[in-house]
Amino acid sequence: MNREQKDHILNFLEQGIRFDGRKLDEYRPIKIETGFSENAEGSAKATIGDTVVLAGVKLSVGEPYPDTPDEGTMMINAELLPLSNPDFEPGPPGIQAIELARVVDRGIRESEAIDTKKLCIKKREKVWSITVDICPINDDGNLFDASMLAVAAALKNTKFPSYDGEVVDYKKKTKESLPLKKLPVSCTVIKIGDYFIVDPTPEEEEKIEARLTVEVEEDGTLCALQKGGDKPLTAEDIDKMVEIGIKKSKELRKLL
Amino acid sequence: MAYIKRNDGRKFDETRPIEARVGVIKNSDGSAYFKMGKTIAYAAVYGPRSIHPKFLQNPRNGKLRCFYNMMPFSSMGERVRPGANRRAKEIAMVTEKALLPVVDLTQFPNSVVDVFIELPQTDAGTRCAGICAASMALADAGIPMKDMVASVSVGRVDDALIVDLDYSEESYENGTVADIPTAIISRTGEISLLQMDGKLSREDLKKAIEMAKKACSKIDKIQRDALKKKYEVKNE
């Protein structure tokens, strides 16, 4: 880490601004487009500033897990494509990709946004299985929040393919959507010095002391948290960051 | 029934509608988006940059390295398992060979130029769309190039010689199919990618290559126009 650069960022934050002119709790412009793919059962592209993330949903019929015999399954996967960032290398997902996928996965799972019981076709034998893949096209910081928006929008965009009890006919999409309740949104709050900021750029991400991803349901209930960064946080820090997260999540939710 | 009318109503020598743009990925040194019908390819170029591991360094020449990847949700039907399989590795290799004749990396010894091709949606012809995007992305990145490369698949479905097969044609079941992905170096007309699977006579191959050349000259114009568009001066 470059000491001078960090001091420079801190000087700016003291005056309540950031390098790109934003306020500390201000997101870059956000855009969500759904349905870029006809082959995926659901798809969405989320853009935050210059960060672009694609998410695609595939559905298939498979066996349920033995401990939840009457529930469909869901998996969220992320690939940090080397196309999106010069520092990402080709190969199997590294720890960064795994963390991203698991944090988004936990938010969707714990918010119970998908009514998995309704995905049961035949108890103990056949259930719908949902796989969501996250693919960043350009990483300009804050992949966590962008990915959550893309995944939530892709799930909302999903239509079941037709299924006759034997085979799935992917060429025929039905009009039926996934059994969804309100989806969570994610707000990642960063601590630099004594300041809290949202929606970090790569420059800011490099200098974080701690990071807290706050995943929030519609009524403000928390459904998942993930602390990152090398420095610890005090209980007061956490309370403050959660407060910011809940406040910002309301703005983000309007875009979904 | 003979294949006398194409499934989507195209003429035999007609490609699917093409959309092409450059500069679509801000982080990269050069990038392109190439859409042909329902097949979409993104390409991003990073480099010239240093190459690791060190034994790959060549003091006489820079290295061109291509990667090809279908996104897991890109195809009709089941999810594609992520990660480079044998097919992806072979396509990456032939993509490299298709582009190599036009790039000049002698100025960049011990370095690498990485080209990453990603496909968010596929409907056959993915290696061709990938090569078209990659050629544009290399030009956008300012890599010294002697020429551009355009790529299209040609083939025979039943008795018809056609250009730019889509998936329904590639998987045609009422007759034999030959699928020939080609890449053409635009000014010389040389062929830098040639593969074929199916059954084909020597005469038909000759005709097919001629069709590929014609289609590629049209694609080449679209590629060049997209590149020029980025540098268009807008009068307001």
Coordinates of C-alpha atoms in Angstrom, one line a residue:
Chain A
M1 CA 0.0 0.0 0.0
N2 CA 1.2 3.5 -0.9
R3 CA 1.3 5.6 2.2
E4 CA 1.1 9.0 0.4
Q5 CA -1.9 7.9 -1.6
K6 CA -3.7 6.8 1.5
D7 CA -3.0 10.0 3.3
H8 CA -4.3 11.8 0.2
I9 CA -7.5 9.8 0.3
L10 CA -7.9 10.5 4.0
N11 CA -7.4 14.3 3.5
F12 CA -10.2 14.3 1.0
L13 CA -12.5 12.2 3.2
E14 CA -11.9 14.7 6.0
Q15 CA -13.4 17.3 3.8
G16 CA -16.3 15.0 3.0
I17 CA -15.5 14.2 -0.6
R18 CA -13.9 11.5 -2.7
F19 CA -11.5 11.5 -5.7
D20 CA -14.4 11.2 -8.1
G21 CA -16.4 14.0 -6.3
R22 CA -18.9 11.7 -4.6
K23 CA -20.1 12.1 -1.1
L24 CA -19.0 9.4 1.4
D25 CA -22.3 7.6 1.3
E26 CA -23.0 8.1 -2.4
Y27 CA -23.2 5.3 -5.0
R28 CA -22.1 5.8 -8.6
P29 CA -24.9 5.7 -11.2
I30 CA -26.6 2.3 -11.2
K31 CA -28.3 0.6 -14.1
I32 CA -30.0 -2.7 -14.3
E33 CA -31.0 -4.4 -17.6
T34 CA -32.7 -7.7 -17.7
G35 CA -32.9 -10.4 -20.4
F36 CA -29.7 -10.0 -22.4
S37 CA -29.7 -13.7 -23.0
E38 CA -32.4 -15.8 -24.7
N39 CA -30.6 -19.0 -23.8
A40 CA -30.5 -18.5 -20.1
E41 CA -33.7 -19.0 -18.2
G42 CA -33.1 -15.6 -16.6
S43 CA -30.4 -13.0 -17.1
A44 CA -29.5 -9.5 -16.0
K45 CA -26.7 -7.0 -16.3
A46 CA -25.9 -4.6 -13.5
T47 CA -23.8 -1.6 -14.0
I48 CA -22.4 0.6 -11.1
G49 CA -20.3 3.3 -12.5
D50 CA -17.9 1.4 -14.8
T51 CA -18.4 -1.9 -13.0
V52 CA -20.4 -4.3 -15.2
V53 CA -21.6 -7.7 -14.0
L54 CA -23.6 -10.3 -15.8
A55 CA -25.7 -12.9 -14.0
G56 CA -27.4 -15.8 -15.7
V57 CA -29.8 -18.4 -14.3
K58 CA -30.1 -22.0 -15.5
L59 CA -32.8 -24.3 -14.3
S60 CA -32.7 -28.1 -14.4
V61 CA -34.5 -31.0 -12.8
G62 CA -32.5 -33.0 -10.3
E63 CA -32.6 -34.9 -7.1
P64 CA -33.2 -33.0 -3.8
Y65 CA -30.7 -33.2 -0.9
P66 CA -31.6 -36.0 1.5
D67 CA -32.1 -33.6 4.4
T68 CA -34.5 -31.4 2.4
P69 CA -36.5 -33.9 0.4
D70 CA -39.3 -31.6 -0.6
E71 CA -37.2 -28.5 -1.5
G72 CA -35.6 -27.4 -4.7
T73 CA -31.9 -26.5 -4.7
M74 CA -30.0 -23.4 -5.5
M75 CA -26.4 -22.7 -6.1
I76 CA -24.6 -19.4 -6.9
N77 CA -21.3 -19.4 -8.6
A78 CA -18.9 -16.6 -9.5
E79 CA -16.0 -16.6 -12.0
L80 CA -13.7 -13.6 -11.8
L81 CA -13.1 -13.5 -15.6
P82 CA -9.6 -12.3 -16.6
L83 CA -11.4 -10.3 -19.3
S84 CA -12.7 -8.0 -16.6
N85 CA -9.6 -7.0 -14.7
P86 CA -5.9 -7.3 -15.6
D87 CA -5.2 -8.8 -12.1
F88 CA -7.5 -11.7 -12.6
E89 CA -5.9 -14.9 -13.9
P90 CA -7.5 -17.7 -15.9
G91 CA -8.1 -20.9 -14.0
P92 CA -10.5 -22.3 -11.3
P93 CA -12.1 -19.8 -9.0
G94 CA -9.7 -18.4 -6.4
I95 CA -10.7 -17.4 -2.9
Q96 CA -11.9 -14.0 -4.0
A97 CA -14.4 -15.5 -6.4
I98 CA -15.5 -18.1 -3.8
E99 CA -16.1 -15.5 -1.2
L100 CA -18.1 -13.3 -3.6
A101 CA -20.3 -16.3 -4.7
R102 CA -20.8 -17.4 -1.1
V103 CA -21.7 -14.0 0.2
V104 CA -24.3 -13.5 -2.5
D105 CA -25.5 -17.1 -2.0
R106 CA -26.0 -16.6 1.7
G107 CA -28.0 -13.4 1.2
I108 CA -30.4 -15.0 -1.2
R109 CA -30.7 -18.3 0.8
E110 CA -31.1 -16.7 4.3
S111 CA -33.6 -14.1 3.2
E112 CA -35.7 -17.1 2.0
A113 CA -36.4 -15.1 -1.1
I114 CA -37.0 -18.3 -3.1
D115 CA -39.8 -20.5 -1.9
T116 CA -37.9 -23.7 -2.4
K117 CA -40.8 -25.9 -1.3
K118 CA -42.6 -24.8 -4.5
L119 CA -39.7 -26.1 -6.5
C120 CA -40.5 -29.6 -5.5
I121 CA -41.8 -31.8 -8.3
K122 CA -41.9 -35.1 -6.5
K123 CA -40.8 -35.5 -2.9
R124 CA -37.5 -37.3 -2.5
E125 CA -37.1 -37.7 -6.3
K126 CA -37.4 -34.7 -8.4
V127 CA -37.0 -31.0 -7.7
W128 CA -36.1 -27.9 -9.8
S129 CA -32.5 -26.9 -9.3
I130 CA -31.4 -23.3 -9.8
T131 CA -27.9 -22.3 -10.7
V132 CA -26.9 -18.7 -11.0
D133 CA -23.6 -17.7 -12.4
I134 CA -22.0 -14.4 -11.8
C135 CA -19.6 -13.1 -14.6
P136 CA -18.0 -9.6 -14.3
I137 CA -17.3 -8.0 -17.6
N138 CA -15.5 -5.0 -16.1
D139 CA -14.4 -4.8 -12.5
D140 CA -14.2 -1.2 -11.4
G141 CA -14.8 -1.9 -7.7
N142 CA -17.7 -3.1 -5.6
L143 CA -18.4 -6.4 -7.2
F144 CA -20.3 -7.5 -4.1
D145 CA -23.2 -5.1 -4.5
A146 CA -23.2 -5.2 -8.3
S147 CA -23.3 -9.0 -8.2
M148 CA -26.2 -9.0 -5.8
L149 CA -28.2 -6.6 -7.9
A150 CA -27.5 -8.7 -11.0
V151 CA -28.4 -11.9 -9.4
A152 CA -31.6 -10.5 -7.9
A153 CA -32.7 -9.0 -11.2
A154 CA -31.8 -12.3 -13.1
L155 CA -33.9 -14.3 -10.7
K156 CA -36.8 -12.0 -11.2
N157 CA -36.3 -12.2 -14.9
T158 CA -36.4 -16.1 -14.9
K159 CA -39.1 -18.1 -16.6
F160 CA -39.4 -21.9 -16.3
P161 CA -38.7 -23.9 -19.4
S162 CA -41.5 -26.4 -20.2
Y163 CA -41.3 -29.8 -18.5
D164 CA -43.4 -32.8 -19.3
G165 CA -42.4 -34.9 -16.3
E166 CA -39.6 -36.6 -18.2
V167 CA -37.5 -34.1 -20.0
V168 CA -37.0 -30.3 -19.9
D169 CA -37.6 -28.6 -23.2
Y170 CA -35.4 -25.6 -23.0
K171 CA -36.6 -24.3 -26.3
K172 CA -40.0 -23.6 -24.9
K173 CA -40.1 -21.1 -22.1
T174 CA -43.3 -21.0 -20.1
K175 CA -44.8 -17.8 -18.7
E176 CA -44.2 -19.0 -15.2
S177 CA -41.8 -17.1 -13.0
L178 CA -39.8 -18.4 -10.0
P179 CA -41.6 -18.5 -6.7
L180 CA -40.0 -15.4 -5.3
K181 CA -40.6 -13.4 -2.2
K182 CA -38.9 -10.0 -1.7
L183 CA -35.2 -10.3 -2.6
P184 CA -32.4 -8.9 -0.4
V185 CA -30.1 -6.2 -1.5
S186 CA -26.5 -5.8 -0.5
C187 CA -24.6 -2.7 0.7
T188 CA -20.9 -3.0 1.3
V189 CA -19.5 -0.4 3.7
I190 CA -15.8 0.3 3.8
K191 CA -13.8 1.7 6.6
I192 CA -10.7 3.8 5.8
G193 CA -9.2 5.7 8.7
D194 CA -12.2 6.8 10.8
Y195 CA -14.4 7.2 7.7
F196 CA -17.1 5.0 6.3
I197 CA -17.8 5.0 2.6
V198 CA -20.0 3.0 0.3
D199 CA -19.4 1.7 -3.3
P200 CA -15.6 1.8 -3.3
T201 CA -13.5 2.2 -6.5
P202 CA -10.6 -0.1 -6.9
E203 CA -8.3 2.7 -5.6
E204 CA -10.3 2.8 -2.4
E205 CA -10.7 -0.9 -2.2
E206 CA -6.9 -1.3 -2.1
K207 CA -6.7 0.9 1.0
I208 CA -9.5 -0.4 3.0
E209 CA -9.0 -1.3 6.7
A210 CA -12.2 -3.2 7.0
R211 CA -15.2 -4.0 4.9
L212 CA -18.6 -5.0 5.9
T213 CA -21.2 -6.3 3.5
V214 CA -24.6 -5.8 4.9
E215 CA -27.4 -7.8 3.2
V216 CA -30.9 -6.5 4.0
E217 CA -34.4 -7.6 3.5
E218 CA -37.2 -5.3 2.6
D219 CA -38.3 -4.5 6.2
G220 CA -34.7 -3.7 7.2
T221 CA -34.0 -7.1 8.7
L222 CA -30.4 -8.3 8.2
C223 CA -30.1 -11.6 6.4
A224 CA -26.3 -11.9 5.9
L225 CA -23.1 -10.1 6.9
Q226 CA -19.6 -10.5 5.9
K227 CA -16.6 -8.7 7.4
G228 CA -13.5 -8.4 5.2
G229 CA -10.3 -6.5 5.4
D230 CA -7.3 -7.0 7.6
K231 CA -8.2 -4.7 10.5
P232 CA -10.7 -5.4 13.3
L233 CA -13.9 -3.3 13.9
T234 CA -15.3 -2.1 17.2
A235 CA -19.0 -2.8 18.1
E236 CA -19.6 1.0 17.5
D237 CA -18.1 0.7 14.0
I238 CA -20.3 -2.2 13.2
D239 CA -23.4 -0.5 14.4
K240 CA -22.6 2.6 12.3
M241 CA -21.8 0.5 9.2
V242 CA -25.0 -1.5 9.6
E243 CA -27.0 1.8 9.9
I244 CA -25.4 3.0 6.7
G245 CA -26.1 -0.3 5.0
I246 CA -29.8 -0.3 5.9
K247 CA -30.2 3.3 4.8
K248 CA -28.5 2.7 1.4
S249 CA -30.3 -0.6 0.8
K250 CA -33.6 1.3 0.6
E251 CA -32.3 3.3 -2.3
L252 CA -30.9 0.3 -4.0
R253 CA -34.1 -1.6 -3.6
K254 CA -36.0 1.0 -5.7
L255 CA -33.9 0.0 -8.7
L256 CA -34.9 -3.7 -8.6
Chain B
M1 CA -37.1 -32.9 -47.7
A2 CA -34.1 -31.0 -49.3
Y3 CA -32.8 -27.9 -47.6
I4 CA -33.9 -25.3 -50.1
K5 CA -35.1 -22.7 -47.7
R6 CA -33.1 -21.7 -44.6
N7 CA -34.8 -22.0 -41.2
D8 CA -34.6 -18.3 -40.6
G9 CA -35.3 -17.3 -44.2
R10 CA -31.8 -16.1 -45.0
K11 CA -30.3 -16.3 -48.4
F12 CA -27.6 -19.0 -48.8
D13 CA -24.8 -16.5 -48.9
E14 CA -26.2 -14.3 -46.2
T15 CA -24.8 -14.0 -42.7
R16 CA -27.0 -13.3 -39.7
P17 CA -27.4 -9.7 -38.6
I18 CA -24.1 -8.4 -37.2
E19 CA -23.5 -5.8 -34.4
A20 CA -20.0 -4.7 -33.7
R21 CA -18.5 -2.2 -31.2
V22 CA -15.1 -1.5 -29.7
G23 CA -14.0 -0.1 -26.4
V24 CA -16.7 -1.9 -24.4
I25 CA -14.5 -3.0 -21.5
K26 CA -12.9 0.0 -19.8
N27 CA -10.3 -1.9 -17.8
S28 CA -8.8 -3.5 -20.9
D29 CA -6.2 -2.1 -23.3
G30 CA -8.6 -2.9 -26.1
S31 CA -11.9 -4.6 -26.4
A32 CA -14.8 -5.5 -28.7
Y33 CA -18.3 -6.8 -28.8
F34 CA -19.3 -8.8 -31.8
K35 CA -22.8 -10.2 -32.1
M36 CA -23.8 -12.4 -35.0
G37 CA -27.5 -13.5 -34.8
K38 CA -27.8 -14.8 -31.3
T39 CA -24.1 -15.6 -30.8
I40 CA -22.4 -12.9 -28.7
A41 CA -18.7 -12.6 -28.1
Y42 CA -16.8 -10.1 -26.0
A43 CA -13.0 -9.9 -26.4
A44 CA -10.6 -8.0 -24.2
V45 CA -6.9 -7.4 -24.8
Y46 CA -4.4 -6.9 -22.0
G47 CA -0.8 -6.1 -22.8
P48 CA 1.8 -6.1 -24.0
R49 CA 2.7 -7.0 -20.4
S50 CA 5.3 -9.2 -18.7
I51 CA 4.9 -12.9 -19.0
H52 CA 5.1 -15.4 -16.2
P53 CA 6.4 -18.0 -15.6
K54 CA 9.7 -16.7 -16.9
F55 CA 10.6 -19.6 -19.1
L56 CA 7.8 -18.5 -21.5
Q57 CA 9.7 -15.3 -22.3
N58 CA 11.0 -15.0 -25.8
P59 CA 13.8 -12.4 -26.2
R60 CA 13.1 -12.2 -29.9
N61 CA 9.4 -11.8 -30.0
G62 CA 6.3 -11.0 -27.9
K63 CA 3.8 -13.8 -27.4
L64 CA 0.1 -13.8 -28.4
R65 CA -2.0 -15.8 -25.9
C66 CA -5.7 -16.4 -26.5
F67 CA -8.4 -17.8 -24.1
Y68 CA -11.9 -18.9 -25.0
N69 CA -14.7 -19.3 -22.6
M70 CA -18.4 -19.9 -22.8
M71 CA -20.2 -18.5 -19.8
P72 CA -22.0 -21.2 -17.8
F73 CA -25.5 -19.9 -18.8
S74 CA -24.7 -19.2 -22.4
S75 CA -26.1 -22.1 -24.2
M76 CA -29.6 -23.4 -24.9
G77 CA -30.2 -26.4 -22.6
E78 CA -28.1 -27.5 -19.7
R79 CA -25.7 -25.3 -17.9
V80 CA -22.1 -25.5 -19.2
R81 CA -19.6 -26.4 -16.5
P82 CA -17.2 -23.6 -16.0
G83 CA -13.5 -24.1 -16.7
A84 CA -11.4 -24.8 -19.7
N85 CA -12.3 -28.2 -21.2
R86 CA -10.6 -29.8 -24.2
R87 CA -12.9 -28.1 -26.6
A88 CA -12.2 -24.6 -25.2
K89 CA -8.5 -25.2 -25.2
E90 CA -8.4 -26.3 -28.8
I91 CA -10.5 -23.3 -29.9
A92 CA -8.2 -21.0 -28.0
M93 CA -5.3 -22.6 -29.8
V94 CA -6.8 -22.2 -33.3
T95 CA -7.9 -18.7 -32.5
E96 CA -4.3 -17.9 -31.7
K97 CA -3.2 -19.4 -35.0
A98 CA -5.9 -17.5 -36.9
L99 CA -4.7 -14.1 -35.5
L100 CA -0.9 -14.7 -35.3
P101 CA -0.2 -14.0 -39.0
V102 CA -1.4 -10.4 -38.7
V103 CA 0.0 -9.3 -35.4
D104 CA 3.5 -8.0 -35.2
L105 CA 4.9 -8.4 -31.7
T106 CA 8.6 -8.1 -32.5
Q107 CA 8.7 -4.8 -30.7
F108 CA 7.7 -6.4 -27.5
P109 CA 10.2 -9.1 -26.6
N110 CA 9.7 -11.0 -23.4
S111 CA 6.1 -9.8 -23.2
V112 CA 2.7 -11.3 -23.8
V113 CA -0.5 -9.9 -25.3
D114 CA -3.4 -11.7 -23.7
V115 CA -6.7 -12.0 -25.5
F116 CA -9.7 -13.1 -23.5
I117 CA -12.8 -14.2 -25.4
E118 CA -16.1 -14.6 -23.4
L119 CA -19.4 -15.8 -24.8
P120 CA -22.5 -14.8 -22.8
Q121 CA -24.8 -16.3 -25.4
T122 CA -24.2 -18.9 -28.1
D123 CA -26.0 -20.2 -31.2
A124 CA -23.2 -21.8 -33.2
G125 CA -20.3 -20.0 -34.8
T126 CA -18.7 -19.0 -31.5
R127 CA -15.1 -19.4 -32.5
C128 CA -15.8 -17.2 -35.6
A129 CA -17.5 -14.5 -33.5
G130 CA -14.6 -14.8 -31.0
I131 CA -12.0 -14.3 -33.7
C132 CA -13.9 -11.3 -35.2
A133 CA -14.1 -9.7 -31.8
A134 CA -10.5 -10.5 -31.0
S135 CA -9.2 -9.0 -34.2
M136 CA -11.1 -5.8 -33.5
A137 CA -9.9 -5.7 -29.8
L138 CA -6.3 -6.1 -30.9
A139 CA -6.7 -3.2 -33.3
D140 CA -8.5 -1.2 -30.6
A141 CA -5.5 -1.9 -28.2
G142 CA -3.1 -0.4 -30.8
I143 CA -1.2 -3.6 -31.2
P144 CA 0.8 -3.4 -34.5
M145 CA -1.1 -5.3 -37.1
K146 CA -0.4 -6.0 -40.7
D147 CA -4.0 -6.6 -41.4
M148 CA -7.4 -7.5 -39.9
V149 CA -9.0 -10.9 -39.7
A150 CA -12.6 -11.7 -40.3
S151 CA -14.1 -15.1 -39.6
V152 CA -17.2 -17.0 -40.6
S153 CA -18.4 -20.5 -40.8
V154 CA -19.5 -21.9 -44.1
G155 CA -20.9 -25.3 -44.8
R156 CA -23.2 -27.7 -46.5
V157 CA -26.6 -28.6 -45.2
D158 CA -28.1 -31.3 -47.3
D159 CA -27.3 -30.1 -50.8
A160 CA -27.1 -26.4 -50.0
L161 CA -23.8 -24.6 -49.6
I162 CA -24.5 -21.9 -47.0
V163 CA -22.8 -19.2 -45.0
D164 CA -22.8 -18.7 -41.2
L165 CA -24.6 -21.8 -39.9
D166 CA -26.8 -21.3 -36.9
Y167 CA -27.3 -24.1 -34.4
S168 CA -30.5 -25.4 -36.1
E169 CA -28.4 -25.8 -39.3
E170 CA -25.4 -27.3 -37.6
S171 CA -27.6 -29.9 -36.0
Y172 CA -29.7 -30.5 -39.1
E173 CA -30.9 -34.1 -39.1
N174 CA -32.6 -34.8 -42.4
G175 CA -29.4 -34.8 -44.4
T176 CA -25.6 -34.6 -44.1
V177 CA -24.0 -31.5 -42.7
A178 CA -20.5 -30.1 -43.2
D179 CA -19.4 -27.2 -40.9
I180 CA -16.3 -25.3 -42.0
P181 CA -15.1 -22.5 -39.7
T182 CA -12.8 -20.2 -41.6
A183 CA -10.9 -17.0 -41.0
I184 CA -9.7 -14.8 -43.8
I185 CA -7.0 -12.2 -43.7
S186 CA -8.7 -9.3 -45.3
R187 CA -6.3 -7.8 -47.8
T188 CA -4.4 -10.9 -48.9
G189 CA -7.4 -13.3 -48.8
E190 CA -5.3 -15.9 -47.1
I191 CA -6.9 -18.4 -44.8
S192 CA -5.7 -18.5 -41.3
L193 CA -8.4 -20.8 -39.8
L194 CA -9.7 -23.9 -41.5
Q195 CA -11.5 -26.7 -39.8
M196 CA -14.2 -29.0 -41.0
D197 CA -16.4 -31.7 -39.7
G198 CA -18.9 -33.5 -41.8
K199 CA -18.8 -34.8 -45.3
L200 CA -17.8 -32.7 -48.3
S201 CA -16.4 -33.0 -51.8
R202 CA -13.3 -31.3 -53.0
E203 CA -15.4 -29.1 -55.4
D204 CA -17.7 -28.1 -52.7
L205 CA -14.8 -27.2 -50.4
K206 CA -13.5 -24.8 -53.2
K207 CA -16.9 -23.2 -53.5
A208 CA -17.4 -22.9 -49.8
I209 CA -14.1 -21.1 -49.4
E210 CA -15.1 -18.7 -52.1
M211 CA -18.3 -18.0 -50.2
A212 CA -16.4 -17.5 -47.0
K213 CA -14.1 -15.0 -48.7
K214 CA -17.1 -13.0 -49.9
A215 CA -18.8 -13.0 -46.5
C216 CA -15.6 -12.1 -44.7
S217 CA -15.1 -9.1 -46.9
K218 CA -18.5 -7.8 -45.7
I219 CA -17.6 -8.6 -42.1
D220 CA -14.3 -6.9 -42.5
K221 CA -16.1 -3.7 -43.5
I222 CA -18.3 -3.9 -40.4
Q223 CA -15.3 -4.4 -38.2
R224 CA -13.4 -1.5 -39.7
D225 CA -16.5 0.8 -39.4
A226 CA -16.9 -0.1 -35.7
L227 CA -13.2 0.8 -35.1
K228 CA -13.6 4.1 -37.0
K229 CA -16.7 4.9 -35.1
K230 CA -14.8 5.1 -31.8
Y231 CA -12.7 7.8 -33.2
E232 CA -15.4 9.7 -34.9
V233 CA -15.4 13.4 -34.2
K234 CA -18.8 14.4 -33.1
N235 CA -19.8 17.9 -34.1
E236 CA -22.2 19.5 -31.8

